[in-house]
Amino acid sequence: MVKHIVVWRLKSSAHGHTRTENARIIKQRLESLSGVIPGLLKIEVGIDFGKTEQSCDIALYSEFDSREALRLYQEHPAHQAAVQFIREARDERYVVDYEP
C-alpha cells in the first residue's frame, strides 16, 4: 500500500473565487475521483479550520494499492483536470508519498 499526502496554501483569490470558495471546489473535484481511477483505494480532502500562521488551507490524504497505481492516478485525465485548477489556485504545495 502507498499513502499520498498533499497540502496546499491557496492564493487569496483565483479563478474569480475567494480562497475559501476555491478550497471547496478543490475538495469536490478531488473527492469526485473516488471510484474513477483504478488502484485508488481511499481519498479524503479536508479544509483547514485553524487558520493559523503555520496552517495550510487544504489537505489531501489518499491510499493506493501500489506505486504503479499512484503513478497511473497522477497521469489520469480526471486527475490532471483537477491539477490544472489547483495549480492556478495555489501558492505552495507540499507532498509526502510513503509505504507504511
PDB file of C-alpha atoms in Angstrom:
ATOM      1  CA  MET A   1       0.000   0.000   0.000  1.00  0.00           C
ATOM      2  CA  VAL A   2       1.112   3.564  -0.744  1.00  0.00           C
ATOM      3  CA  LYS A   3      -0.056   6.660   1.106  1.00  0.00           C
ATOM      4  CA  HIS A   4      -0.046  10.015  -0.701  1.00  0.00           C
ATOM      5  CA  ILE A   5      -0.471  13.199   1.318  1.00  0.00           C
ATOM      6  CA  VAL A   6      -0.539  16.698  -0.158  1.00  0.00           C
ATOM      7  CA  VAL A   7      -1.181  20.059   1.497  1.00  0.00           C
ATOM      8  CA  TRP A   8      -1.650  23.394  -0.222  1.00  0.00           C
ATOM      9  CA  ARG A   9      -1.668  27.040   0.668  1.00  0.00           C
ATOM     10  CA  LEU A  10      -4.001  28.826  -1.679  1.00  0.00           C
ATOM     11  CA  LYS A  11      -3.873  32.298  -3.184  1.00  0.00           C
ATOM     12  CA  SER A  12      -6.313  34.791  -1.673  1.00  0.00           C
ATOM     13  CA  SER A  13      -8.194  34.675  -4.966  1.00  0.00           C
ATOM     14  CA  ALA A  14      -8.001  32.775  -8.266  1.00  0.00           C
ATOM     15  CA  HIS A  15     -10.407  31.684 -10.978  1.00  0.00           C
ATOM     16  CA  GLY A  16     -12.663  34.566  -9.886  1.00  0.00           C
ATOM     17  CA  HIS A  17     -13.207  32.883  -6.486  1.00  0.00           C
ATOM     18  CA  THR A  18     -12.027  33.506  -2.946  1.00  0.00           C
ATOM     19  CA  ARG A  19      -9.585  31.191  -1.181  1.00  0.00           C
ATOM     20  CA  THR A  20     -12.497  29.597   0.715  1.00  0.00           C
ATOM     21  CA  GLU A  21     -14.529  29.015  -2.445  1.00  0.00           C
ATOM     22  CA  ASN A  22     -11.525  27.506  -4.233  1.00  0.00           C
ATOM     23  CA  ALA A  23     -10.877  25.189  -1.293  1.00  0.00           C
ATOM     24  CA  ARG A  24     -14.448  23.882  -1.566  1.00  0.00           C
ATOM     25  CA  ILE A  25     -14.119  23.440  -5.347  1.00  0.00           C
ATOM     26  CA  ILE A  26     -10.810  21.585  -4.958  1.00  0.00           C
ATOM     27  CA  LYS A  27     -12.316  19.315  -2.302  1.00  0.00           C
ATOM     28  CA  GLN A  28     -15.242  18.460  -4.587  1.00  0.00           C
ATOM     29  CA  ARG A  29     -13.032  17.857  -7.640  1.00  0.00           C
ATOM     30  CA  LEU A  30     -10.603  15.599  -5.810  1.00  0.00           C
ATOM     31  CA  GLU A  31     -13.252  13.622  -3.954  1.00  0.00           C
ATOM     32  CA  SER A  32     -15.084  13.048  -7.244  1.00  0.00           C
ATOM     33  CA  LEU A  33     -12.092  10.893  -8.307  1.00  0.00           C
ATOM     34  CA  SER A  34     -13.199   8.157  -5.896  1.00  0.00           C
ATOM     35  CA  GLY A  35     -14.255   5.098  -7.877  1.00  0.00           C
ATOM     36  CA  VAL A  36     -12.968   6.598 -11.134  1.00  0.00           C
ATOM     37  CA  ILE A  37      -9.276   5.726 -11.049  1.00  0.00           C
ATOM     38  CA  PRO A  38      -8.183   2.084 -10.711  1.00  0.00           C
ATOM     39  CA  GLY A  39      -5.940   1.415  -7.715  1.00  0.00           C
ATOM     40  CA  LEU A  40      -7.177   4.460  -5.761  1.00  0.00           C
ATOM     41  CA  LEU A  41      -8.370   2.840  -2.542  1.00  0.00           C
ATOM     42  CA  LYS A  42      -9.247   5.891  -0.457  1.00  0.00           C
ATOM     43  CA  ILE A  43      -9.357   9.642  -0.922  1.00  0.00           C
ATOM     44  CA  GLU A  44     -10.120  12.226   1.729  1.00  0.00           C
ATOM     45  CA  VAL A  45      -9.870  16.008   1.456  1.00  0.00           C
ATOM     46  CA  GLY A  46     -10.008  18.367   4.426  1.00  0.00           C
ATOM     47  CA  ILE A  47     -10.277  22.132   4.603  1.00  0.00           C
ATOM     48  CA  ASP A  48      -8.362  23.762   7.464  1.00  0.00           C
ATOM     49  CA  PHE A  49     -10.396  25.499  10.135  1.00  0.00           C
ATOM     50  CA  GLY A  50      -7.465  26.596  12.321  1.00  0.00           C
ATOM     51  CA  LYS A  51      -6.323  29.483  10.125  1.00  0.00           C
ATOM     52  CA  THR A  52      -3.023  29.868  11.972  1.00  0.00           C
ATOM     53  CA  GLU A  53       0.219  31.218  10.530  1.00  0.00           C
ATOM     54  CA  GLN A  54       1.503  27.655  10.191  1.00  0.00           C
ATOM     55  CA  SER A  55      -1.680  26.254   8.611  1.00  0.00           C
ATOM     56  CA  CYS A  56      -2.155  25.167   5.055  1.00  0.00           C
ATOM     57  CA  ASP A  57      -5.605  25.694   3.563  1.00  0.00           C
ATOM     58  CA  ILE A  58      -6.410  22.219   2.293  1.00  0.00           C
ATOM     59  CA  ALA A  59      -5.081  18.675   2.726  1.00  0.00           C
ATOM     60  CA  LEU A  60      -5.397  15.524   0.620  1.00  0.00           C
ATOM     61  CA  TYR A  61      -4.968  12.051   2.095  1.00  0.00           C
ATOM     62  CA  SER A  62      -5.142   9.128  -0.306  1.00  0.00           C
ATOM     63  CA  GLU A  63      -4.225   5.454  -0.408  1.00  0.00           C
ATOM     64  CA  PHE A  64      -3.215   3.338  -3.407  1.00  0.00           C
ATOM     65  CA  ASP A  65      -2.659  -0.350  -3.814  1.00  0.00           C
ATOM     66  CA  SER A  66       0.841   0.189  -5.284  1.00  0.00           C
ATOM     67  CA  ARG A  67       3.398   2.719  -6.501  1.00  0.00           C
ATOM     68  CA  GLU A  68       2.225   1.954 -10.025  1.00  0.00           C
ATOM     69  CA  ALA A  69      -1.366   2.823  -9.053  1.00  0.00           C
ATOM     70  CA  LEU A  70      -0.136   6.171  -7.694  1.00  0.00           C
ATOM     71  CA  ARG A  71       1.697   6.838 -10.949  1.00  0.00           C
ATOM     72  CA  LEU A  72      -1.397   5.987 -13.002  1.00  0.00           C
ATOM     73  CA  TYR A  73      -3.519   8.255 -10.762  1.00  0.00           C
ATOM     74  CA  GLN A  74      -1.118  11.135 -11.324  1.00  0.00           C
ATOM     75  CA  GLU A  75      -1.336  10.673 -15.100  1.00  0.00           C
ATOM     76  CA  HIS A  76      -5.089  10.024 -15.276  1.00  0.00           C
ATOM     77  CA  PRO A  77      -7.008  12.686 -17.276  1.00  0.00           C
ATOM     78  CA  ALA A  78      -9.564  13.189 -14.482  1.00  0.00           C
ATOM     79  CA  HIS A  79      -6.763  13.877 -12.006  1.00  0.00           C
ATOM     80  CA  GLN A  80      -4.945  16.124 -14.477  1.00  0.00           C
ATOM     81  CA  ALA A  81      -8.098  18.259 -14.853  1.00  0.00           C
ATOM     82  CA  ALA A  82      -8.110  18.811 -11.078  1.00  0.00           C
ATOM     83  CA  VAL A  83      -4.358  19.508 -11.106  1.00  0.00           C
ATOM     84  CA  GLN A  84      -4.775  22.307 -13.659  1.00  0.00           C
ATOM     85  CA  PHE A  85      -7.353  24.036 -11.459  1.00  0.00           C
ATOM     86  CA  ILE A  86      -5.252  23.596  -8.311  1.00  0.00           C
ATOM     87  CA  ARG A  87      -2.020  24.869  -9.908  1.00  0.00           C
ATOM     88  CA  GLU A  88      -3.642  28.188 -10.729  1.00  0.00           C
ATOM     89  CA  ALA A  89      -5.196  28.475  -7.260  1.00  0.00           C
ATOM     90  CA  ARG A  90      -2.200  27.545  -5.094  1.00  0.00           C
ATOM     91  CA  ASP A  91       0.736  29.450  -3.698  1.00  0.00           C
ATOM     92  CA  GLU A  92       2.511  26.482  -2.113  1.00  0.00           C
ATOM     93  CA  ARG A  93       2.346  22.686  -2.315  1.00  0.00           C
ATOM     94  CA  TYR A  94       3.933  20.057  -0.080  1.00  0.00           C
ATOM     95  CA  VAL A  95       3.752  16.305  -0.664  1.00  0.00           C
ATOM     96  CA  VAL A  96       4.735  13.070   1.064  1.00  0.00           C
ATOM     97  CA  ASP A  97       4.480   9.618  -0.508  1.00  0.00           C
ATOM     98  CA  TYR A  98       5.300   6.607   1.631  1.00  0.00           C
ATOM     99  CA  GLU A  99       4.739   2.908   2.193  1.00  0.00           C
ATOM    100  CA  PRO A 100       3.780   2.030   5.775  1.00  0.00           C
TER     101      PRO A 100
END
